[in-house]
Short mmCIF file of C-alpha atoms and ligand atoms in Angstrom, two decimals:
data_model
loop_
_atom_site.label_atom_id
_atom_site.label_comp_id
_atom_site.label_asym_id
_atom_site.label_seq_id
_atom_site.Cartn_x
_atom_site.Cartn_y
_atom_site.Cartn_z
CA MET A 1 265.13 170.08 51.73
CA GLY A 2 265.85 166.44 52.57
CA ILE A 3 269.24 164.92 52.32
CA THR A 4 271.78 165.80 49.60
CA LYS A 5 274.73 163.61 48.51
CA THR A 6 277.10 165.79 50.56
CA ASP A 7 274.73 165.61 53.73
CA PHE A 8 274.51 161.80 53.35
CA MET A 9 278.22 161.37 53.23
CA ARG A 10 278.80 163.86 56.18
CA GLY A 11 275.89 162.43 58.26
CA MET A 12 277.44 158.86 57.86
CA GLN A 13 280.69 160.01 59.15
CA CYS A 14 279.02 161.65 62.08
CA GLN A 15 275.39 162.59 62.78
CA LYS A 16 276.47 165.56 64.78
CA MET A 17 278.43 166.93 61.85
CA LEU A 18 275.30 166.92 59.73
CA TRP A 19 273.31 168.40 62.53
CA LEU A 20 275.75 171.27 62.83
CA ASP A 21 275.83 171.85 59.04
CA LYS A 22 272.03 172.43 59.34
CA HIS A 23 271.83 174.39 62.59
CA LYS A 24 275.16 175.94 63.38
CA PRO A 25 277.11 176.12 60.03
CA ARG A 26 279.06 179.27 61.21
CA LEU A 27 280.99 177.07 63.59
CA LYS A 28 282.75 175.29 60.85
CA VAL A 29 286.44 176.15 60.14
CA ILE A 30 287.58 174.84 56.64
CA PRO A 31 291.46 174.68 56.60
CA PRO A 32 292.97 176.69 53.69
CA GLU A 33 294.52 173.53 52.28
CA VAL A 34 291.18 171.78 52.27
CA GLN A 35 289.52 174.70 50.50
CA GLU A 36 292.42 174.60 47.86
CA ARG A 37 291.83 170.94 47.41
CA LEU A 38 287.99 171.57 46.97
CA ASP A 39 288.67 174.34 44.39
CA ALA A 40 291.15 172.11 42.44
CA GLY A 41 288.52 169.33 42.52
CA ASN A 42 285.94 171.78 40.96
CA ASP A 43 288.35 172.77 38.24
CA PHE A 44 289.07 169.11 37.36
CA GLY A 45 285.30 168.47 37.37
CA ASP A 46 284.72 171.48 34.97
CA ARG A 47 287.42 169.89 32.52
CA ALA A 48 285.84 166.40 32.75
CA MET A 49 282.56 167.66 31.45
CA GLY A 50 283.88 167.67 27.95
CA MET A 51 285.35 164.19 28.14
CA PHE A 52 282.73 162.73 25.91
CA GLY A 53 282.48 165.69 23.50
CA ASP A 54 279.33 167.96 23.33
CA TYR A 55 277.35 168.07 26.54
CA LYS A 56 274.60 170.20 28.11
CA GLU A 57 275.21 171.40 31.65
CA MET A 58 272.12 171.81 34.03
CA THR A 59 273.61 174.13 36.62
CA ILE A 60 271.28 176.99 37.46
CA LEU A 61 272.21 179.27 40.35
CA ARG A 62 269.66 181.05 42.60
CA PRO A 63 269.82 184.79 41.55
CA GLY A 64 272.56 186.69 43.26
CA THR A 65 274.15 183.56 44.87
CA ASN A 66 276.43 180.72 44.31
CA TYR A 67 273.85 178.26 45.59
CA PRO A 68 272.25 175.88 42.98
CA ASP A 69 268.62 176.21 42.33
CA THR A 70 267.94 172.44 42.73
CA LYS A 71 264.30 172.36 41.65
CA ALA A 72 265.11 174.40 38.50
CA MET A 73 268.05 172.06 37.76
CA ALA A 74 265.82 169.03 38.26
CA GLU A 75 263.25 170.37 35.93
CA ARG A 76 265.93 171.13 33.30
CA THR A 77 267.28 167.67 33.67
CA THR A 78 263.88 166.06 33.13
CA GLU A 79 263.39 168.06 30.08
CA HIS A 80 266.86 166.91 28.60
CA ILE A 81 266.02 163.23 29.44
CA ARG A 82 262.83 163.82 27.54
CA LEU A 83 264.69 165.18 24.54
CA GLY A 84 267.15 162.35 24.62
CA THR A 85 270.30 164.59 25.26
CA PRO A 86 273.30 162.16 25.02
CA VAL A 87 275.52 163.70 27.73
CA ILE A 88 274.05 165.66 30.68
CA CYS A 89 276.44 167.24 33.17
CA GLU A 90 275.34 168.22 36.74
CA ALA A 91 272.26 166.15 36.12
CA ALA A 92 269.95 166.85 39.10
CA PHE A 93 267.35 164.59 40.68
CA ILE A 94 264.99 165.01 43.56
CA TYR A 95 263.29 162.06 45.27
CA TYR A 96 261.05 163.10 48.31
CA ASN A 97 263.27 166.11 48.74
CA ASN A 98 266.44 164.06 48.71
CA TYR A 99 268.76 165.47 46.13
CA CYS A 100 271.81 164.62 44.09
CA ALA A 101 273.51 166.14 41.01
CA VAL A 102 275.34 163.55 38.84
CA ASP A 103 278.67 164.99 37.38
CA ILE A 104 278.17 163.25 34.00
CA LEU A 105 274.95 161.16 32.85
CA ARG A 106 275.51 159.50 29.60
CA LYS A 107 272.59 157.89 27.57
CA THR A 108 273.14 154.22 26.45
CA GLU A 109 270.99 151.87 24.45
CA GLU A 110 269.25 150.65 27.64
CA GLY A 111 269.24 153.57 29.85
CA TYR A 112 272.01 155.78 31.45
CA ASP A 113 275.54 155.33 32.74
CA PHE A 114 276.91 157.89 35.22
CA TYR A 115 280.29 159.07 36.00
CA GLU A 116 281.47 160.59 39.32
CA VAL A 117 284.55 162.77 38.79
CA LYS A 118 287.23 162.90 41.57
CA ASN A 119 290.48 164.76 41.53
CA SER A 120 292.40 161.92 42.96
CA PRO A 121 294.82 159.36 41.60
CA GLU A 122 292.78 156.42 43.03
CA VAL A 123 289.36 155.26 43.85
CA HIS A 124 288.67 155.51 47.58
CA GLU A 125 285.84 153.73 49.52
CA GLN A 126 284.19 156.96 50.15
CA TYR A 127 283.76 157.55 46.30
CA ILE A 128 281.90 154.23 45.97
CA LYS A 129 279.47 155.23 48.82
CA ASP A 130 278.94 158.51 47.15
CA CYS A 131 278.05 156.67 43.84
CA GLY A 132 275.90 154.28 45.96
CA PHE A 133 273.76 157.24 47.16
CA GLN A 134 273.46 158.61 43.44
CA ASN A 135 272.37 155.23 42.27
CA TYR A 136 269.65 155.12 44.95
CA ILE A 137 268.26 158.53 43.96
CA LEU A 138 268.34 157.82 40.26
CA SER A 139 266.80 154.42 40.62
CA ARG A 140 264.05 155.89 42.85
CA SER A 141 263.57 158.58 40.16
CA LYS A 142 262.90 155.82 37.58
CA ILE A 143 266.16 156.14 35.75
CA ASP A 144 267.48 152.87 34.40
CA VAL A 145 271.01 152.90 35.60
CA GLY A 146 273.41 150.85 33.66
CA ASN A 147 277.14 151.15 34.56
CA ILE A 148 278.70 153.42 37.21
CA PHE A 149 282.16 154.94 36.93
CA VAL A 150 284.54 156.93 39.06
CA VAL A 151 286.89 159.23 36.92
CA THR A 152 290.16 159.65 38.67
CA HIS A 153 293.12 161.92 37.80
CA GLY A 154 295.76 160.11 35.82
CA GLU A 155 299.32 161.05 35.15
CA ASP A 156 298.87 162.18 31.48
CA GLU A 157 297.84 165.83 31.86
CA ASP A 158 296.99 165.85 28.10
CA ASN A 159 294.31 163.18 28.81
CA PRO A 160 294.13 162.93 32.64
CA PHE A 161 290.68 161.04 32.92
CA VAL A 162 290.88 157.53 34.08
CA ILE A 163 287.59 155.63 34.03
CA ASN A 164 287.07 153.13 36.93
CA ASP A 165 284.11 150.80 36.79
CA VAL A 166 282.47 150.56 40.29
CA THR A 167 279.06 149.41 39.21
CA THR A 168 278.82 146.19 41.33
CA GLU A 169 280.12 147.88 44.56
CA ALA A 170 277.93 151.02 44.17
CA LYS A 171 274.74 149.11 43.22
CA GLY A 172 275.42 146.85 46.36
CA LEU A 173 274.99 149.78 48.66
CA TYR A 174 271.26 150.25 47.71
CA LYS A 175 270.01 148.82 50.93
CA TRP A 176 272.53 150.66 53.00
CA VAL A 177 271.51 153.91 51.65
CA ASN A 178 267.78 153.12 52.11
CA ASP A 179 268.51 151.97 55.71
CA ASN A 180 270.06 155.27 56.58
CA ILE A 181 268.66 158.15 54.54
CA TRP A 182 265.34 158.43 56.30
CA ASN A 183 267.00 158.34 59.79
CA LEU A 184 269.28 161.10 58.67
CA ASN A 185 266.33 163.03 57.41
CA LYS A 186 264.65 162.93 60.76
CA MET A 187 267.71 163.45 62.83
CA GLN A 188 268.75 166.63 61.01
CA LYS A 189 265.50 168.29 61.81
CA ASN A 190 265.84 167.61 65.52
CA PRO A 191 265.76 170.98 67.23
CA GLU A 192 268.09 169.85 70.08
CA GLU A 193 271.81 169.53 69.31
CA ILE A 194 272.74 165.95 68.71
CA GLN A 195 275.24 164.61 71.37
CA VAL A 196 278.08 162.42 69.87
CA GLU A 197 281.31 161.54 71.76
CA VAL A 198 284.35 162.76 69.99
CA GLY A 199 286.38 159.79 68.52
CA GLU A 200 287.88 158.18 65.45
CA GLN A 201 285.07 159.58 63.34
CA CYS A 202 286.51 163.13 63.96
CA CYS A 203 289.40 162.46 61.53
CA ASN A 204 288.21 159.47 59.54
CA PRO A 205 287.77 159.36 56.64
CA TYR A 206 288.01 163.20 56.58
CA GLU A 207 289.09 165.72 59.43
CA CYS A 208 285.89 167.42 60.62
CA TRP A 209 285.48 171.06 60.18
CA TYR A 210 283.87 171.22 63.73
CA TYR A 211 286.94 169.63 65.32
CA GLY A 212 287.71 172.80 67.28
CA TYR A 213 284.23 173.22 68.52
CA CYS A 214 283.79 169.71 69.65
CA HIS A 215 287.20 169.35 71.19
CA LYS A 216 287.43 172.66 73.06
S1 SF4 B 1 284.30 166.87 65.61
FE1 SF4 B 1 283.77 164.72 65.86
S2 SF4 B 1 282.08 164.66 67.13
FE2 SF4 B 1 282.24 166.75 66.48
S3 SF4 B 1 280.86 166.94 64.70
FE3 SF4 B 1 282.89 166.38 64.01
S4 SF4 B 1 283.06 164.26 63.81
FE4 SF4 B 1 281.28 164.73 65.10
#
């Protein structure tokens, strides 16, 4: 596998973090409150799938696991694009083994808009970078991307989905993604552990799950 959206975001925070994910994942320690936040984010994402009415979900798990079968998901997505399905959730794309699954892909007159769902009251810079990566993979996969949105969690629990347009900022990251994705691909395959001095990146923008390992 090449680089996923999560790999890219983690590798851009710290290359060693991505290298450890690939070679020594057992060293990671996920604090319980972070795990709770991730689980709550998944629940919010599941609810958001229906925000435009009927949809088709592309998720396929590898038998007996909770891991996505990325190839099967990408094939299912291609089939639904061919069929003209209006709303595709967890739409999966693979470009030279680099992978992303888009929370909500919505057909328009000209092509597709996509929506990244975040269980957060506001749009953070990381979310726009996340969308920048998705825009890169979709564009390289010959999807005509129109507008890009981050869906945040508003105060009205009956209708909590707030749509924020980040098209200009996310599309502006195309070159930045292209400049880094291939270096990260190469780095993650390095058999020798990457050496990175501990520093600000250990807590910014997220506290690193290898903090204890690197700071011991
Ligand atoms: S603790 Fe710091 S140096 Fe170690 S992998 Fe995480 S971010 Fe990188």
